Amino acid sequence: MQMGIIGAGLIGRAVARLVLAAGHEVMLSNSRGPESMSSLLDDIPGSRIGTVAEAAQFGTMVLLAIPLKHYRSVSAEWLNGKIVLDANNYYPERDGRVDALDQHETTTSRLIAEHLHGSKVVKVFNAVLAEDLLSDLRPKGAAQRRALPVAGDDLAAKARVIKLLDEIGFDAVDAGSLDESWRFERAKPAYCIPFDKNGLKVALAAADRRIELPHGSWRRESGRR
């Protein structure tokens, strides 16, 4: 499998390392161009770097890990027919206010899927800290293996993403369609807190769309529940 990564920040780099370790190919990109990423070739051996358009073309799966406010800068044409892994979160202080999100009329992934209308968007990797991706992976069948939430409308695309999670060291819980992905958006009980499959199912079910956890509380949580 070839993965293109749009966004070479902490999540993009962490996913690149895991996907490479699982035996797949990776091309990283960012908005500033390959010349700004030359150090990544040393930091992430085996990776490639390219433009955003090149990474989109390269990947059979493409990870979108950029600030939400920039999602329209990614051409829908580049990603037509591709499985797009949406790792975006809405932070109003960074992204500006989005009325439809503030009024709970849509989800971040639905916005992105409407823009990338020819893509198969799967919400994943938004509800885990980058450092936890690199430290919490466990072999298949390990006790209390961490589970990550996944949401999407295309069942086949979602199944492929769940298979990839298993390959890189994580269980998965199917949280439903993109319209249900709010259950693991920012400041919900499942957001960036480590759970096994049973614990994650409980956290997803406990989510209330109009109630947010205190900002940053997920960074202070510890332990596996």
C-alpha positions as a LaTeX table, in Angstrom:
\begin{tabular}{lrrr}
\hline
Residue & $x$ (\AA) & $y$ (\AA) & $z$ (\AA) \\
\hline
Met1 & 0.00 & 0.00 & 0.00 \\
Gln2 & 1.15 & 3.54 & $-0.72$ \\
Met3 & 0.16 & 6.32 & 1.66 \\
Gly4 & 0.31 & 9.98 & 0.79 \\
Ile5 & 0.37 & 12.32 & 3.76 \\
Ile6 & $-0.79$ & 15.91 & 3.47 \\
Gly7 & 0.53 & 17.69 & 6.53 \\
Ala8 & 3.96 & 16.88 & 7.95 \\
Gly9 & 3.20 & 17.88 & 11.54 \\
Leu10 & 3.28 & 15.61 & 14.58 \\
Ile11 & 0.40 & 13.35 & 13.55 \\
Gly12 & 1.55 & 13.09 & 9.95 \\
Arg13 & 5.07 & 12.12 & 11.00 \\
Ala14 & 3.88 & 9.63 & 13.61 \\
Val15 & 1.57 & 7.90 & 11.14 \\
Ala16 & 4.37 & 7.84 & 8.57 \\
Arg17 & 6.66 & 5.99 & 10.99 \\
Leu18 & 4.01 & 3.41 & 11.82 \\
Val19 & 2.96 & 2.82 & 8.23 \\
Leu20 & 6.57 & 2.40 & 7.12 \\
Ala21 & 7.21 & $-0.04$ & 9.98 \\
Ala22 & 4.23 & $-2.08$ & 8.77 \\
Gly23 & 5.90 & $-2.48$ & 5.38 \\
His24 & 4.07 & 0.16 & 3.34 \\
Glu25 & 5.35 & 3.14 & 1.36 \\
Val26 & 4.93 & 6.76 & 2.42 \\
Met27 & 5.23 & 10.19 & 0.81 \\
Leu28 & 4.99 & 13.25 & 3.08 \\
Ser29 & 4.03 & 16.74 & 1.95 \\
Asn30 & 3.16 & 20.15 & 3.34 \\
Ser31 & 1.99 & 23.50 & 2.03 \\
Arg32 & 5.52 & 24.94 & 2.03 \\
Gly33 & 6.94 & 22.39 & $-0.38$ \\
Pro34 & 9.60 & 19.65 & $-0.35$ \\
Glu35 & 12.47 & 22.07 & 0.26 \\
Ser36 & 11.13 & 22.67 & 3.77 \\
Met37 & 11.11 & 18.96 & 4.63 \\
Ser38 & 14.57 & 17.70 & 3.70 \\
Ser39 & 15.34 & 16.78 & 7.32 \\
Leu40 & 12.44 & 14.31 & 7.32 \\
Leu41 & 14.39 & 11.97 & 5.06 \\
Asp42 & 16.87 & 11.50 & 7.92 \\
Asp43 & 14.30 & 11.59 & 10.70 \\
Ile44 & 11.96 & 9.08 & 9.02 \\
Pro45 & 14.16 & 6.64 & 7.06 \\
Gly46 & 12.45 & 5.18 & 4.03 \\
Ser47 & 10.02 & 8.04 & 3.58 \\
Arg48 & 9.68 & 10.19 & 0.48 \\
Ile49 & 8.80 & 13.85 & 0.25 \\
Gly50 & 6.84 & 15.69 & $-2.40$ \\
Thr51 & 4.36 & 18.44 & $-3.11$ \\
Val52 & 0.79 & 18.14 & $-1.86$ \\
Ala53 & $-0.35$ & 17.24 & $-5.37$ \\
Glu54 & 2.38 & 14.58 & $-5.66$ \\
Ala55 & 1.49 & 13.03 & $-2.30$ \\
Ala56 & $-2.19$ & 12.95 & $-3.27$ \\
Gln57 & $-1.35$ & 11.22 & $-6.55$ \\
Phe58 & 1.09 & 8.81 & $-4.85$ \\
Gly59 & $-1.25$ & 7.44 & $-2.22$ \\
Thr60 & $-3.84$ & 4.72 & $-2.56$ \\
Met61 & $-4.77$ & 6.09 & 0.87 \\
Val62 & $-4.15$ & 9.74 & 1.72 \\
Leu63 & $-3.94$ & 11.12 & 5.25 \\
Leu64 & $-5.22$ & 14.68 & 5.62 \\
Ala65 & $-3.61$ & 16.11 & 8.78 \\
Ile66 & $-3.70$ & 19.88 & 8.39 \\
Pro67 & $-5.43$ & 22.68 & 10.31 \\
Leu68 & $-9.14$ & 22.51 & 9.51 \\
Lys69 & $-9.18$ & 26.08 & 8.21 \\
His70 & $-7.00$ & 24.99 & 5.28 \\
Tyr71 & $-9.02$ & 22.01 & 4.06 \\
Arg72 & $-10.39$ & 23.85 & 1.01 \\
Ser73 & $-6.81$ & 24.40 & $-0.20$ \\
Val74 & $-6.63$ & 20.70 & $-1.08$ \\
Ser75 & $-8.00$ & 20.03 & $-4.55$ \\
Ala76 & $-10.89$ & 17.59 & $-4.74$ \\
Glu77 & $-9.63$ & 16.56 & $-8.17$ \\
Trp78 & $-6.32$ & 15.34 & $-6.69$ \\
Leu79 & $-8.14$ & 12.97 & $-4.34$ \\
Asn80 & $-10.95$ & 11.77 & $-6.57$ \\
Gly81 & $-11.64$ & 8.08 & $-5.94$ \\
Lys82 & $-9.13$ & 7.86 & $-3.07$ \\
Ile83 & $-9.62$ & 6.78 & 0.52 \\
Val84 & $-8.94$ & 9.93 & 2.56 \\
Leu85 & $-8.08$ & 9.55 & 6.24 \\
Asp86 & $-9.37$ & 12.68 & 7.96 \\
Ala87 & $-7.38$ & 13.53 & 11.11 \\
Asn88 & $-8.72$ & 17.07 & 11.42 \\
Asn89 & $-10.14$ & 18.74 & 14.52 \\
Tyr90 & $-11.97$ & 22.02 & 14.99 \\
Tyr91 & $-10.19$ & 24.51 & 17.23 \\
Pro92 & $-12.06$ & 27.85 & 16.88 \\
Glu93 & $-9.14$ & 29.88 & 18.23 \\
Arg94 & $-6.98$ & 28.51 & 15.42 \\
Asp95 & $-9.50$ & 27.87 & 12.64 \\
Gly96 & $-11.92$ & 30.75 & 13.15 \\
Arg97 & $-15.56$ & 30.25 & 13.96 \\
Val98 & $-17.58$ & 27.88 & 11.75 \\
Asp99 & $-21.27$ & 28.47 & 12.44 \\
Ala100 & $-22.39$ & 25.06 & 11.20 \\
Leu101 & $-20.02$ & 23.36 & 13.65 \\
Asp102 & $-20.86$ & 25.71 & 16.50 \\
Gln103 & $-24.57$ & 25.00 & 15.97 \\
His104 & $-23.95$ & 21.24 & 15.75 \\
Glu105 & $-25.43$ & 21.13 & 12.26 \\
Thr106 & $-22.56$ & 19.11 & 10.76 \\
Thr107 & $-19.24$ & 17.47 & 11.59 \\
Thr108 & $-15.70$ & 18.29 & 10.56 \\
Ser109 & $-15.57$ & 15.16 & 8.44 \\
Arg110 & $-18.87$ & 15.94 & 6.71 \\
Leu111 & $-17.52$ & 19.36 & 5.74 \\
Ile112 & $-14.40$ & 17.74 & 4.31 \\
Ala113 & $-16.36$ & 15.01 & 2.53 \\
Glu114 & $-18.60$ & 17.63 & 0.89 \\
His115 & $-15.48$ & 19.41 & $-0.37$ \\
Leu116 & $-13.75$ & 16.17 & $-1.44$ \\
His117 & $-16.95$ & 14.96 & $-3.07$ \\
Gly118 & $-15.29$ & 12.21 & $-5.11$ \\
Ser119 & $-13.33$ & 10.74 & $-2.19$ \\
Lys120 & $-14.15$ & 8.07 & 0.39 \\
Val121 & $-13.54$ & 9.96 & 3.62 \\
Val122 & $-12.87$ & 8.03 & 6.84 \\
Lys123 & $-12.46$ & 9.85 & 10.16 \\
Val124 & $-9.44$ & 8.45 & 12.02 \\
Phe125 & $-6.27$ & 9.56 & 13.86 \\
Asn126 & $-7.91$ & 12.76 & 15.12 \\
Ala127 & $-8.58$ & 11.38 & 18.62 \\
Val128 & $-5.08$ & 10.33 & 19.63 \\
Leu129 & $-1.99$ & 12.32 & 20.57 \\
Ala130 & 1.00 & 11.86 & 18.25 \\
Glu131 & 3.25 & 10.68 & 21.06 \\
Asp132 & 0.64 & 8.09 & 22.06 \\
Leu133 & 0.55 & 6.72 & 18.52 \\
Leu134 & 4.23 & 5.89 & 18.88 \\
Ser135 & 4.06 & 4.53 & 22.42 \\
Asp136 & 0.66 & 2.80 & 22.72 \\
Leu137 & 0.84 & 0.35 & 19.82 \\
Arg138 & 0.58 & $-3.31$ & 20.81 \\
Pro139 & 0.64 & $-6.66$ & 18.95 \\
Lys140 & $-2.64$ & $-8.16$ & 17.86 \\
Gly141 & $-4.30$ & $-9.93$ & 20.77 \\
Ala142 & $-2.34$ & $-8.09$ & 23.45 \\
Ala143 & $-4.19$ & $-7.42$ & 26.70 \\
Gln144 & $-5.74$ & $-3.94$ & 26.92 \\
Arg145 & $-4.66$ & $-3.07$ & 23.39 \\
Arg146 & $-5.60$ & 0.53 & 22.66 \\
Ala147 & $-8.52$ & 1.07 & 20.31 \\
Leu148 & $-9.00$ & 4.06 & 18.01 \\
Pro149 & $-12.40$ & 5.29 & 16.79 \\
Val150 & $-13.25$ & 5.23 & 13.09 \\
Ala151 & $-16.23$ & 6.69 & 11.22 \\
Gly152 & $-17.17$ & 6.73 & 7.55 \\
Asp153 & $-19.97$ & 6.28 & 5.04 \\
Asp154 & $-18.21$ & 3.81 & 2.74 \\
Leu155 & $-18.12$ & 0.42 & 4.47 \\
Ala156 & $-15.36$ & $-1.02$ & 2.28 \\
Ala157 & $-13.11$ & 2.01 & 2.82 \\
Lys158 & $-13.75$ & 1.85 & 6.55 \\
Ala159 & $-12.85$ & $-1.85$ & 6.61 \\
Arg160 & $-9.54$ & $-1.12$ & 4.88 \\
Val161 & $-8.72$ & 1.56 & 7.43 \\
Ile162 & $-9.58$ & $-0.78$ & 10.32 \\
Lys163 & $-7.25$ & $-3.38$ & 8.77 \\
Leu164 & $-4.48$ & $-0.78$ & 8.57 \\
Leu165 & $-4.95$ & 0.12 & 12.24 \\
Asp166 & $-4.57$ & $-3.54$ & 13.15 \\
Glu167 & $-1.36$ & $-3.74$ & 11.11 \\
Ile168 & 0.21 & $-0.76$ & 12.86 \\
Gly169 & $-0.72$ & $-1.90$ & 16.36 \\
Phe170 & $-4.22$ & $-0.76$ & 17.30 \\
Asp171 & $-7.73$ & $-2.14$ & 17.63 \\
Ala172 & $-10.61$ & $-0.11$ & 16.21 \\
Val173 & $-14.19$ & 0.71 & 17.10 \\
Asp174 & $-16.59$ & 1.58 & 14.29 \\
Ala175 & $-18.41$ & 4.72 & 15.48 \\
Gly176 & $-20.78$ & 4.83 & 12.52 \\
Ser177 & $-21.18$ & 7.28 & 9.66 \\
Leu178 & $-19.47$ & 10.63 & 9.19 \\
Asp179 & $-22.53$ & 12.23 & 10.76 \\
Glu180 & $-21.76$ & 10.31 & 13.97 \\
Ser181 & $-18.07$ & 11.29 & 14.00 \\
Trp182 & $-18.83$ & 14.15 & 16.41 \\
Arg183 & $-18.73$ & 11.49 & 19.13 \\
Phe184 & $-14.93$ & 11.54 & 19.03 \\
Glu185 & $-14.29$ & 15.12 & 17.99 \\
Arg186 & $-12.44$ & 17.56 & 20.25 \\
Ala187 & $-13.50$ & 17.68 & 23.91 \\
Lys188 & $-15.67$ & 14.56 & 23.85 \\
Pro189 & $-15.13$ & 11.63 & 26.28 \\
Ala190 & $-13.32$ & 9.52 & 23.66 \\
Tyr191 & $-11.01$ & 12.32 & 22.50 \\
Cys192 & $-7.31$ & 11.54 & 22.97 \\
Ile193 & $-7.87$ & 9.39 & 26.07 \\
Pro194 & $-6.54$ & 5.79 & 25.91 \\
Phe195 & $-9.19$ & 3.07 & 25.98 \\
Asp196 & $-9.38$ & $-0.55$ & 24.99 \\
Lys197 & $-12.29$ & $-1.55$ & 22.74 \\
Asn198 & $-14.83$ & $-1.93$ & 25.52 \\
Gly199 & $-13.83$ & 1.32 & 27.20 \\
Leu200 & $-13.94$ & 3.20 & 23.91 \\
Lys201 & $-17.44$ & 1.94 & 23.15 \\
Val202 & $-18.60$ & 3.25 & 26.54 \\
Ala203 & $-16.93$ & 6.64 & 25.93 \\
Leu204 & $-18.48$ & 7.00 & 22.48 \\
Ala205 & $-21.93$ & 6.17 & 23.84 \\
Ala206 & $-21.50$ & 8.69 & 26.67 \\
Ala207 & $-20.86$ & 11.63 & 24.34 \\
Asp208 & $-23.31$ & 14.53 & 24.47 \\
Arg209 & $-23.16$ & 16.78 & 21.45 \\
Arg210 & $-23.69$ & 19.96 & 23.46 \\
Ile211 & $-21.32$ & 19.18 & 26.31 \\
Glu212 & $-17.55$ & 19.63 & 26.02 \\
Leu213 & $-14.89$ & 18.47 & 28.44 \\
Pro214 & $-12.69$ & 21.25 & 29.87 \\
His215 & $-10.12$ & 22.39 & 27.35 \\
Gly216 & $-6.95$ & 20.31 & 27.54 \\
Ser217 & $-8.38$ & 17.80 & 30.02 \\
Trp218 & $-7.47$ & 14.95 & 27.66 \\
Arg219 & $-3.78$ & 15.88 & 28.02 \\
Arg220 & $-3.95$ & 15.39 & 31.77 \\
Glu221 & $-5.62$ & 12.00 & 31.67 \\
Ser222 & $-3.44$ & 8.99 & 32.30 \\
Gly223 & $-3.90$ & 5.26 & 32.47 \\
Arg224 & $-5.81$ & 2.88 & 30.24 \\
Arg225 & $-9.50$ & 2.46 & 30.92 \\
\hline
\end{tabular}
